[in-house]
XYZ file of C-alpha atoms in Angstrom:
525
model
C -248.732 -7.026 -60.998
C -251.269 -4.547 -62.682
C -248.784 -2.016 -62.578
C -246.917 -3.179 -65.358
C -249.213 -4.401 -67.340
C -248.993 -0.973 -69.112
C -247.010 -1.854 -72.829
C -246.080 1.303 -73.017
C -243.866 0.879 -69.833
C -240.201 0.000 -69.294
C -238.820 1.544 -66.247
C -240.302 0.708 -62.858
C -239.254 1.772 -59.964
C -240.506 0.323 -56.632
C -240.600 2.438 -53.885
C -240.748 0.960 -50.301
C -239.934 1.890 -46.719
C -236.748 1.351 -45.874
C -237.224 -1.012 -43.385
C -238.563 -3.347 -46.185
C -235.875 -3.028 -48.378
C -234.975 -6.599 -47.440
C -238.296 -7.970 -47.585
C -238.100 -6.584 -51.588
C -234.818 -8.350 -51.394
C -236.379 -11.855 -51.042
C -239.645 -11.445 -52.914
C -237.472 -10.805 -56.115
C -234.738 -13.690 -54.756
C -238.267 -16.112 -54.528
C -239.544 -15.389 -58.319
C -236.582 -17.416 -59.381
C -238.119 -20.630 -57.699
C -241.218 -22.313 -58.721
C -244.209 -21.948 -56.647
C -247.811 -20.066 -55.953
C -246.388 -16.966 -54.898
C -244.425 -16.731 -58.463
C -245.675 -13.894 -60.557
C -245.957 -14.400 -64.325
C -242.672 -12.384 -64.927
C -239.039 -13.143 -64.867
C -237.084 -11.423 -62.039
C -233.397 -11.197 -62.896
C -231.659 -9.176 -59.893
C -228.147 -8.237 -60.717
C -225.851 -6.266 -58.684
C -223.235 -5.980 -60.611
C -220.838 -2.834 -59.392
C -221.110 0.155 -61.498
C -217.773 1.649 -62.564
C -218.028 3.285 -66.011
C -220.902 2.929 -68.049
C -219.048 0.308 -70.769
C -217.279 -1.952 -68.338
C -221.041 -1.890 -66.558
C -222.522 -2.827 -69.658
C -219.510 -5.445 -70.472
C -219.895 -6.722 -66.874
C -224.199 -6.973 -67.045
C -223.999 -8.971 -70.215
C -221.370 -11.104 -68.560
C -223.291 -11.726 -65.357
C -226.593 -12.240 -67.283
C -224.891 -15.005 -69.316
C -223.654 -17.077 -66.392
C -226.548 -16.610 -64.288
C -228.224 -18.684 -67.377
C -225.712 -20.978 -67.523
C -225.913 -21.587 -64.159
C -229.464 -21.998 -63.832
C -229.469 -24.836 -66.383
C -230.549 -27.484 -64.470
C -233.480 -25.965 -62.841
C -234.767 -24.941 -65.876
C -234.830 -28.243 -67.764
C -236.774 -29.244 -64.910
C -239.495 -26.464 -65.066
C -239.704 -27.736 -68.665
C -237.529 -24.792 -70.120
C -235.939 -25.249 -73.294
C -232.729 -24.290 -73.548
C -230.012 -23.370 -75.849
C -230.218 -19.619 -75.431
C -226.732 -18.718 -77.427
C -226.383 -15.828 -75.042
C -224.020 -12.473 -75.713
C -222.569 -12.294 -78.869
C -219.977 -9.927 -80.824
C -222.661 -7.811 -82.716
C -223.665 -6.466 -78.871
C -221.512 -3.579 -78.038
C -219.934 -3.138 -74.593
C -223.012 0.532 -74.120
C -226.246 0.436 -72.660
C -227.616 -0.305 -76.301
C -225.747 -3.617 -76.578
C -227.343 -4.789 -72.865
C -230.615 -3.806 -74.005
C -230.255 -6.007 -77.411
C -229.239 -8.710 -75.109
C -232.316 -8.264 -72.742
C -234.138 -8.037 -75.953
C -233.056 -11.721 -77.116
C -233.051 -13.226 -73.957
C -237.240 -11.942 -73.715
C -237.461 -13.366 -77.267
C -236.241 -16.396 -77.241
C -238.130 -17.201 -73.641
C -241.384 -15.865 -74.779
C -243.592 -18.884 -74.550
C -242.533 -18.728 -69.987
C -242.481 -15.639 -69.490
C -244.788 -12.027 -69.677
C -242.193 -10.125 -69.098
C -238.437 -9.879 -68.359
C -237.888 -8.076 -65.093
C -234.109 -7.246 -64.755
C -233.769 -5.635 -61.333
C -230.470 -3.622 -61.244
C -229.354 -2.649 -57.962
C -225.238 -2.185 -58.118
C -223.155 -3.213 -54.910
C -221.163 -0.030 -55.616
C -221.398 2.738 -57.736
C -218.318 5.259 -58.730
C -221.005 7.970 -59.639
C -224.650 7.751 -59.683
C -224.612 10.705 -62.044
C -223.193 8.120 -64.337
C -225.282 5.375 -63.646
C -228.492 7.751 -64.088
C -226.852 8.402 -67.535
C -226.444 5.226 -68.289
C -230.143 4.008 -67.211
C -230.766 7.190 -69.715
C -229.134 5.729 -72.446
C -230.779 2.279 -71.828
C -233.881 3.732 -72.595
C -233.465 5.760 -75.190
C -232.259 2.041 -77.214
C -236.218 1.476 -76.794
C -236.242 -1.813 -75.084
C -238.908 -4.197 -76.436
C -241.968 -4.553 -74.656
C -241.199 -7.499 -73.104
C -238.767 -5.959 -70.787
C -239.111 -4.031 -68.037
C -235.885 -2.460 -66.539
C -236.611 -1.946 -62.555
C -234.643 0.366 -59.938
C -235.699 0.276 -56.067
C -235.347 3.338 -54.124
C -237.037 4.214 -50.765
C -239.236 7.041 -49.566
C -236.787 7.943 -47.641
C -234.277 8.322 -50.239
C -236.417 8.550 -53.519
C -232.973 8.865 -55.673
C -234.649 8.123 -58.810
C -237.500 10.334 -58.905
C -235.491 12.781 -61.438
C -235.359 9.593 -63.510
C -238.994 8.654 -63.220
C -239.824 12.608 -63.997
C -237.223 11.996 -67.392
C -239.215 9.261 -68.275
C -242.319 10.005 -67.471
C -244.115 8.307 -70.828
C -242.921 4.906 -70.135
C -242.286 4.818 -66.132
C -244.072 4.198 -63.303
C -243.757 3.975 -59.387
C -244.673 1.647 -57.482
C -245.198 1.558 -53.975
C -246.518 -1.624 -52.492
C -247.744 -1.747 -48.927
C -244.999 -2.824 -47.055
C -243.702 -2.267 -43.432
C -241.497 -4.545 -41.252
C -243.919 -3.893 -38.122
C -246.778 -4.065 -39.333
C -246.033 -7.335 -40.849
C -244.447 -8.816 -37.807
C -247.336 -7.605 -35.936
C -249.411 -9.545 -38.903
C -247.401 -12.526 -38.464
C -247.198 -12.883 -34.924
C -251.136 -12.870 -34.933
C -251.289 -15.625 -37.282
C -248.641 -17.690 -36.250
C -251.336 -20.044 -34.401
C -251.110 -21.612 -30.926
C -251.792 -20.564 -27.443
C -249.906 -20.103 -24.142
C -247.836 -17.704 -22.773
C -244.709 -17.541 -25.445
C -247.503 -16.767 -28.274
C -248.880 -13.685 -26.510
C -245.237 -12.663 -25.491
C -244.961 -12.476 -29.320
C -247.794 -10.432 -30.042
C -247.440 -8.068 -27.147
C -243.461 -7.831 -28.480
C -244.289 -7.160 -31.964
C -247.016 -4.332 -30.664
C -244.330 -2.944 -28.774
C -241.985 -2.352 -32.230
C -244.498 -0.770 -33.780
C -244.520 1.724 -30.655
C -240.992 1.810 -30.127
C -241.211 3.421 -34.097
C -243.768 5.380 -33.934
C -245.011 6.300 -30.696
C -243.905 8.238 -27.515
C -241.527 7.145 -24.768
C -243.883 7.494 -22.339
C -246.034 4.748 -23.888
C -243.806 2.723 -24.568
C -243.214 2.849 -20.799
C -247.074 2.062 -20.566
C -247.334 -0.661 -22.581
C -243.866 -2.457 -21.541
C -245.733 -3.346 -17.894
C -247.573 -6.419 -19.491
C -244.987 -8.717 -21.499
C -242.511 -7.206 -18.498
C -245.043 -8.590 -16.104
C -245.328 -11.830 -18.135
C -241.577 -12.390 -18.781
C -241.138 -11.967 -15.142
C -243.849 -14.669 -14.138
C -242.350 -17.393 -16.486
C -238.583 -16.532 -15.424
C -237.689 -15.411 -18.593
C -234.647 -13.186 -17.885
C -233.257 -12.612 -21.305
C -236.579 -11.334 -22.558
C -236.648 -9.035 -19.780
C -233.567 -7.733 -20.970
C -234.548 -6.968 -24.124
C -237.576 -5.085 -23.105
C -235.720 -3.250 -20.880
C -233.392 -2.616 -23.641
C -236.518 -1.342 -25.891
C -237.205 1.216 -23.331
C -234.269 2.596 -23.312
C -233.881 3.272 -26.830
C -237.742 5.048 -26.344
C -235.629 7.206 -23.712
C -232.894 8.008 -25.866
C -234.809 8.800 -28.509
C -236.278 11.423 -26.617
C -232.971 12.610 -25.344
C -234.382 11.896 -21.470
C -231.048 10.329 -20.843
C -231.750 9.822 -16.918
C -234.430 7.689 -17.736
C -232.657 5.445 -20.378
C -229.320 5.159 -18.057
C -231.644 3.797 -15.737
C -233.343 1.481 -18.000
C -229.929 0.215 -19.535
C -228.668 -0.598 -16.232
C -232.062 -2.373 -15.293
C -231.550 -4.390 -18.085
C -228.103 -5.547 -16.676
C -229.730 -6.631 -13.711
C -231.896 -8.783 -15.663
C -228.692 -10.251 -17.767
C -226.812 -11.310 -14.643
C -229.659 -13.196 -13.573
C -229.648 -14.987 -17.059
C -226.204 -15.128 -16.561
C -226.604 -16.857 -12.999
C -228.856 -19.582 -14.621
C -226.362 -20.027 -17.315
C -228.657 -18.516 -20.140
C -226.346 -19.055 -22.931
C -227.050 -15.770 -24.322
C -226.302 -13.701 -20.959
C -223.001 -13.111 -21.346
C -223.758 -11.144 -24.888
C -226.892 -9.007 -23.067
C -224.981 -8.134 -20.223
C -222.484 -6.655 -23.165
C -224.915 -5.106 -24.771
C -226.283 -3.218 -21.683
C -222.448 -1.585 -20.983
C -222.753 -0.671 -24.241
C -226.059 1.017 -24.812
C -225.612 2.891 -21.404
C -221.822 3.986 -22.056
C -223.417 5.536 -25.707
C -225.980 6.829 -23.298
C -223.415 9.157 -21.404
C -221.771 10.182 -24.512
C -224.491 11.926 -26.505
C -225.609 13.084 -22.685
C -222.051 14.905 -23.010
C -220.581 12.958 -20.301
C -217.435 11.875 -22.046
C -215.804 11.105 -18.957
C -218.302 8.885 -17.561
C -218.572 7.256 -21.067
C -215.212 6.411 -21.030
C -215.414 4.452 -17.646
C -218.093 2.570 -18.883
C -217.200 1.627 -22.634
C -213.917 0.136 -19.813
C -216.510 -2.020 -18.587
C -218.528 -2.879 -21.703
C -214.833 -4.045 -23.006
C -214.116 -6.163 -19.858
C -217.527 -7.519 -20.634
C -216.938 -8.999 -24.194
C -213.648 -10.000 -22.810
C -215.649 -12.612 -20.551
C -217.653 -14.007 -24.045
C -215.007 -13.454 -25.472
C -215.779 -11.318 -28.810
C -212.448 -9.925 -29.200
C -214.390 -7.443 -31.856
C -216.258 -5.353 -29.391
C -213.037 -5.522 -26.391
C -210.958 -3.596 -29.440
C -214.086 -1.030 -29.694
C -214.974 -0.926 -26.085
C -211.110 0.162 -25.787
C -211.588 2.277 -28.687
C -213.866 4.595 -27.750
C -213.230 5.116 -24.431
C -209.809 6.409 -25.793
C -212.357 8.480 -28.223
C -214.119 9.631 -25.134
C -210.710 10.769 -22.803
C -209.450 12.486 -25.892
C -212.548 14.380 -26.253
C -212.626 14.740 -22.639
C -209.042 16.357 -23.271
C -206.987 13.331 -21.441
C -204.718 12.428 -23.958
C -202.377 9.938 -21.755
C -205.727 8.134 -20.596
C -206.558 8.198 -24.288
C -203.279 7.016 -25.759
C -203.412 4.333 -23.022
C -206.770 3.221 -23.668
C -205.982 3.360 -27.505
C -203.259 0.598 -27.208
C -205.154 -1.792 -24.501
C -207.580 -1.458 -28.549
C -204.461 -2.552 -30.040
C -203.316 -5.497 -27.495
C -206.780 -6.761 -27.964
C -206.311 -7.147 -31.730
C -202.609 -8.926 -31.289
C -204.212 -12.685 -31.467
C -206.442 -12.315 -34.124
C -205.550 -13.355 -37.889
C -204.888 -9.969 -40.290
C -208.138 -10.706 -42.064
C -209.912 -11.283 -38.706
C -208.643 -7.538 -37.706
C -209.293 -5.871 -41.046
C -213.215 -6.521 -40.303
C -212.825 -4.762 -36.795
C -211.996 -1.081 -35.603
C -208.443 -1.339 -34.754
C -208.050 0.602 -38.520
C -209.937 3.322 -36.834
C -208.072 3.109 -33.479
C -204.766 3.546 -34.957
C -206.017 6.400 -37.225
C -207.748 7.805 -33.425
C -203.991 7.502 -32.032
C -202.679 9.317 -35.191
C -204.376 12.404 -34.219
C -203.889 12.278 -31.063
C -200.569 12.145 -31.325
C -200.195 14.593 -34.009
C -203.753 16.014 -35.643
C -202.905 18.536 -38.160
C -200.355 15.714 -39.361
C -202.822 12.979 -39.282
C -205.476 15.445 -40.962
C -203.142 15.697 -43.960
C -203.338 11.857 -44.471
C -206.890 12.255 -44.999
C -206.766 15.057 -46.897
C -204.885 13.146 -49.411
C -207.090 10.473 -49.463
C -209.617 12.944 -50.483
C -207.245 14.244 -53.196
C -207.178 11.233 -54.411
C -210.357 10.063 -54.814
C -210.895 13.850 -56.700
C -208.435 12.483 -59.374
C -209.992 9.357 -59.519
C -213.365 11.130 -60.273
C -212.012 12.948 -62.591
C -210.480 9.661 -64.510
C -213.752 8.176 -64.846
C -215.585 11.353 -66.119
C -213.058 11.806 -68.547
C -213.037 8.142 -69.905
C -217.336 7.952 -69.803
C -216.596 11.409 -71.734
C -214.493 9.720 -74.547
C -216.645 6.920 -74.930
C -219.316 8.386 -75.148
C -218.085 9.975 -78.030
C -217.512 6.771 -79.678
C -221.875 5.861 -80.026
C -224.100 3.856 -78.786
C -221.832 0.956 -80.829
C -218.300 1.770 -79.715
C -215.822 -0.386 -81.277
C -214.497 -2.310 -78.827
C -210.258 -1.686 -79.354
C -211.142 1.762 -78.837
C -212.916 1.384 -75.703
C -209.826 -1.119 -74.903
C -207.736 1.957 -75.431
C -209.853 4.134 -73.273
C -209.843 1.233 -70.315
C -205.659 0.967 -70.879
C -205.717 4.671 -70.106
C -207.806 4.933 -67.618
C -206.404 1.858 -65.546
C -203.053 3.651 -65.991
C -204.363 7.069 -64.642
C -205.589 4.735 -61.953
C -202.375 3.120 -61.060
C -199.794 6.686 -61.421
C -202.671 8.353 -59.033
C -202.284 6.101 -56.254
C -198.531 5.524 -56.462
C -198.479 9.886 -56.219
C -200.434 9.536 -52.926
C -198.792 6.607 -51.447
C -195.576 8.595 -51.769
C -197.069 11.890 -50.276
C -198.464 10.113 -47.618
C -195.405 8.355 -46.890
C -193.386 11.600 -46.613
C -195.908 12.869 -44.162
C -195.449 9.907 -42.255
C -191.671 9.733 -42.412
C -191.975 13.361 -40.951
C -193.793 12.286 -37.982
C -192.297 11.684 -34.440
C -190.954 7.892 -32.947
C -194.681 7.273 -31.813
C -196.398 8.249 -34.785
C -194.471 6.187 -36.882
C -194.719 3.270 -34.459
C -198.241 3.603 -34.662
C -198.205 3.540 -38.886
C -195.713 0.315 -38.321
C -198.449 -1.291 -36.020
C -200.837 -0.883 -39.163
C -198.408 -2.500 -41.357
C -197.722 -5.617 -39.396
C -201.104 -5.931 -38.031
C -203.539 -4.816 -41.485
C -201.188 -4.912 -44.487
C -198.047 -4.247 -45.155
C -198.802 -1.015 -47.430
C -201.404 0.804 -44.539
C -200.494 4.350 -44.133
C -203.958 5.687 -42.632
C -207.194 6.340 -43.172
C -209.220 6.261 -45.473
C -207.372 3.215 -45.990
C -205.977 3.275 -50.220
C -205.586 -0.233 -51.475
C -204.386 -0.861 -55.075
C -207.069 0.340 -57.440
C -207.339 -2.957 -59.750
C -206.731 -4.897 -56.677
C -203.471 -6.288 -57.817
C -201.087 -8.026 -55.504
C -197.410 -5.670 -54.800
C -195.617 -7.931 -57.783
C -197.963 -6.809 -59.984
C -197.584 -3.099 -59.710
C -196.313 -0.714 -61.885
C -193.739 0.732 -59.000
C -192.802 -0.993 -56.071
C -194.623 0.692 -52.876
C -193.403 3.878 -51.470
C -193.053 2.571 -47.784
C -190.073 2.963 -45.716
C -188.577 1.632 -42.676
C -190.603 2.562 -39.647
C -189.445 2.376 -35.568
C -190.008 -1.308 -34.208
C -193.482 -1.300 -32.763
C -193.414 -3.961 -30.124
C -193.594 -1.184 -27.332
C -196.687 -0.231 -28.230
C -197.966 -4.145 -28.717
C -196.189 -5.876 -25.921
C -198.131 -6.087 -22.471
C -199.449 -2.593 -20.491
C -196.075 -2.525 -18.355
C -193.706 -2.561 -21.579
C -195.899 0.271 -22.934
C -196.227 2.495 -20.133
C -192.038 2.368 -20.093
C -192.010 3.661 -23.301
C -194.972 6.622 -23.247
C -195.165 8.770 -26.040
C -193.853 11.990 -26.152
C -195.720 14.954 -25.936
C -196.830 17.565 -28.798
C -193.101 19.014 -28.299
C -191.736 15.636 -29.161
C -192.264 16.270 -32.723
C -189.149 15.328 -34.480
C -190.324 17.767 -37.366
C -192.691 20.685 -38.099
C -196.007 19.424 -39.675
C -195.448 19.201 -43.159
């Protein structure tokens, strides 16, 4: 921890690979236990979503407080004494007022802690122009020197480095030496024992590391040993997943041949898992339909990708994982389409959709049957379909614009805004919110209102089988998450066609095909 030691500091920003962003994750998650691997300062990780720079700061003081309270009872027994009183009045909802909180939090905790280490990594952010501002402003209220604020980017994406560069007097980076293989390398050669299964580990965790950073060809090299091992001690499902390796070195390389081949190798070995009732086999035989049917797309094979996303479908249909039949289904309709076969497509599009019928709403919300409608949308009627999005977009524009305008009023206000008139300024903004998303709703309704019998079955399909408001994608759900008695206008849908036909079994559907481009019951609007 010598790089903070520095009093002059109080921005950090860690820098890792991002393959260890995780591993970051969990160090900061273990400071908040006792133990030897504890460092002398107090990690407080809050993710709090950023949405404008005073409900952040309103949120962060709120969060801060009931992570204390919460942590009462582990604290009395580290000895802690409590009775912190917490967020008060006299701390404005700005980046000052979290700082003075910080501030008294450090203070009153000064005999346990060196320093105060609030990690702030939000779940969401509406604008990380507005979040760099904000981090800005946080500084500039001069926290005391027992807090440190900390931001983790990667050196892949080193998003803060114009922040670090602003701050130069009192930041630092830090880069600690982590990397996900070399420390499962590390740990595999310390993990003790002897036999086989302990150098399958080591020889596995070498072949990461490879797989990363080294060639195809020796990956192929250095597969032959735990290959030849997993082989010897009948270990089928390990062979699978080294043959699996491989063929990612392949495709990596773009030598699709030799990854096609590997994929299907790798099938071989599943069905003999599968034939000693390996309880896993059923999942790598999936997996291998799947990785080879990808395979054949990028190769620019749609066709042939099509057939075998089919079979990678049939194949989590014998699990079952109703999840991956929907987007097995799914993109081999994505594949035929591309491949210019629409009726194969459209077909292939509702066996998606027939897959998704006995699952829950909440179940299906959390699959790609969203997508799959949205796929049968434009094939059924693109420049149509393309509009929905379009608004979307629109939308989101005027919802940028709300939030720059309201961070633009209070910013006006101070560091210390008084809080009615940042109540005000939240009133307004909510209500911006709320007229913006009842405009698209109704544009996007008169789009779909203006599209043929099948399009609109398809919408109705979305309705029954997502929520009863879905009209596309991106999918636009109330903006303060309020339930449909609680809006301002009631919702802009309007009857749609029954869409059994397109639910019921394969017969029904194929009785009631779609029309064809000149089945449009209107001209795009």
């Amino acid at each position: 921890m010598q790089a903070s030691e520095d009093p002059a500091l109080r921005l950090l920003v860690w820098r890792v690979p991002a393959n260890a962003a995780r591993l970051l994750a969990a160090f900061f998650e273990a400071q908040k236990h006792p133990g030897d691997w504890n460092a002398p300062d107090y990690f407080l990780r809050l993710d709090t979503p950023f949405d404008t720079g005073f409900g952040y700061s309103r949120a962060l003081k709120q969060a801060l407080h009931a992570s204390y309270l919460g942590s009462q009872s582990a604290l009395r027994e580290q000895g802690v004494e409590l009775g912190w009183p917490g967020p008060g009045p006299s701390h404005p909802d700005s980046a000052l007022g979290v700082v003075e909180v910080l501030d008294s939090f450090a203070a009153y905790h000064q005999v346990h802690l060196r320093y105060l280490a609030v990690v702030l990594e939000p779940e969401r952010t509406t604008s990380g122009d507005a979040f760099a501002r904000w981090m800005d402003a946080a500084l500039a209220a001069a926290p005391s020197p027992a807090v440190r604020l900390v931001l983790v980017d990667t050196h892949e994406d080193p998003r803060w480095q114009p922040l670090l560069e602003r701050h130069a007097a009192i930041a630092r980076r830090i880069e600690p030496p982590l990397d996900m293989f070399d420390i499962a390398r590390e740990t595999a050669a310390q993990s003790g024992g002897a036999g086989p299964a302990v150098a399958y580990r080591q020889m596995l965790s070498d072949l990461m590391t490879v797989l990363e950073r080294g060639s195809a060809t020796q990956l192929a090299q250095r597969v032959e040993r735990p290959l030849a091992l997993a082989q010897r001690h009948a270990w089928p499902d390990q062979q699978v997943v080294l043959n699996m390796m491989l063929a990612g070195g392949w495709l990596k390389e773009k030598q699709y041949p030799q990854a096609i081949a590997s994929y299907r190798q790798a099938r071989e070995c599943g069905l003999q898992a599968l034939a000693v009732q390996h309880p896993a086999a059923r999942d790598l035989v999936m997996q291998s339909w799947y990785g080879e049917a990808g395979t054949w797309f990028v190769a620019g094979q749609p066709g042939r990708a099509a057939e075998t996303y089919v079979a990678a479908a049939k194949a989590a249909a014998e699990i079952p994982n109703p999840m991956f039949v929907i987007e097995g289904y799914r993109m081999a309709a994505f594949c035929l389409a591309q491949d210019g076969q629409r009726e194969a497509a459209r077909a292939h599009g509702l066996e998606a959709i027939r897959a998704a019928k006995p699952l829950p709403p909440a179940d299906r919300r959390t699959t790609t049957l969203p997508q799959t409608l949205q796929d049968l949308l434009l094939l059924q009627d693109r420049p149509r379909a393309q509009k929905l999005e379009q608004c979307a977009a629109s939308y989101l524009q005027a919802v940028a614009a709300l939030h720059a305008q309201a961070e633009a009023q209070a910013a006006q206000l101070g560091p210390r805004p008084d809080s009615a008139q940042l109540d005000r300024i939240e009133a307004a903004l909510h209500a911006g919110f709320e007229q913006a998303f009842h405009r698209v709703a109704h544009e996007r309704e008169r789009l779909i209102q203006g599209g043929d019998a099948f399009f609109r079955k398809v919408v109705a399909v979305g309705r029954e089988f997502l929520h009863p408001t879905w009209n596309g994608l991106p999918d636009i759900r109330h903006p303060l998450d309020n339930e449909i008695p609680a809006w301002t206008e009631p919702p802009a849908t309007q009857p749609l066609p029954d869409p059994s036909a397109l639910t019921g079994s394969a017969t029904t559907t194929r009785d009631t095909q779609a029309p064809g481009r000149s089945g449009l019951t209107e001209a795009t609007a």
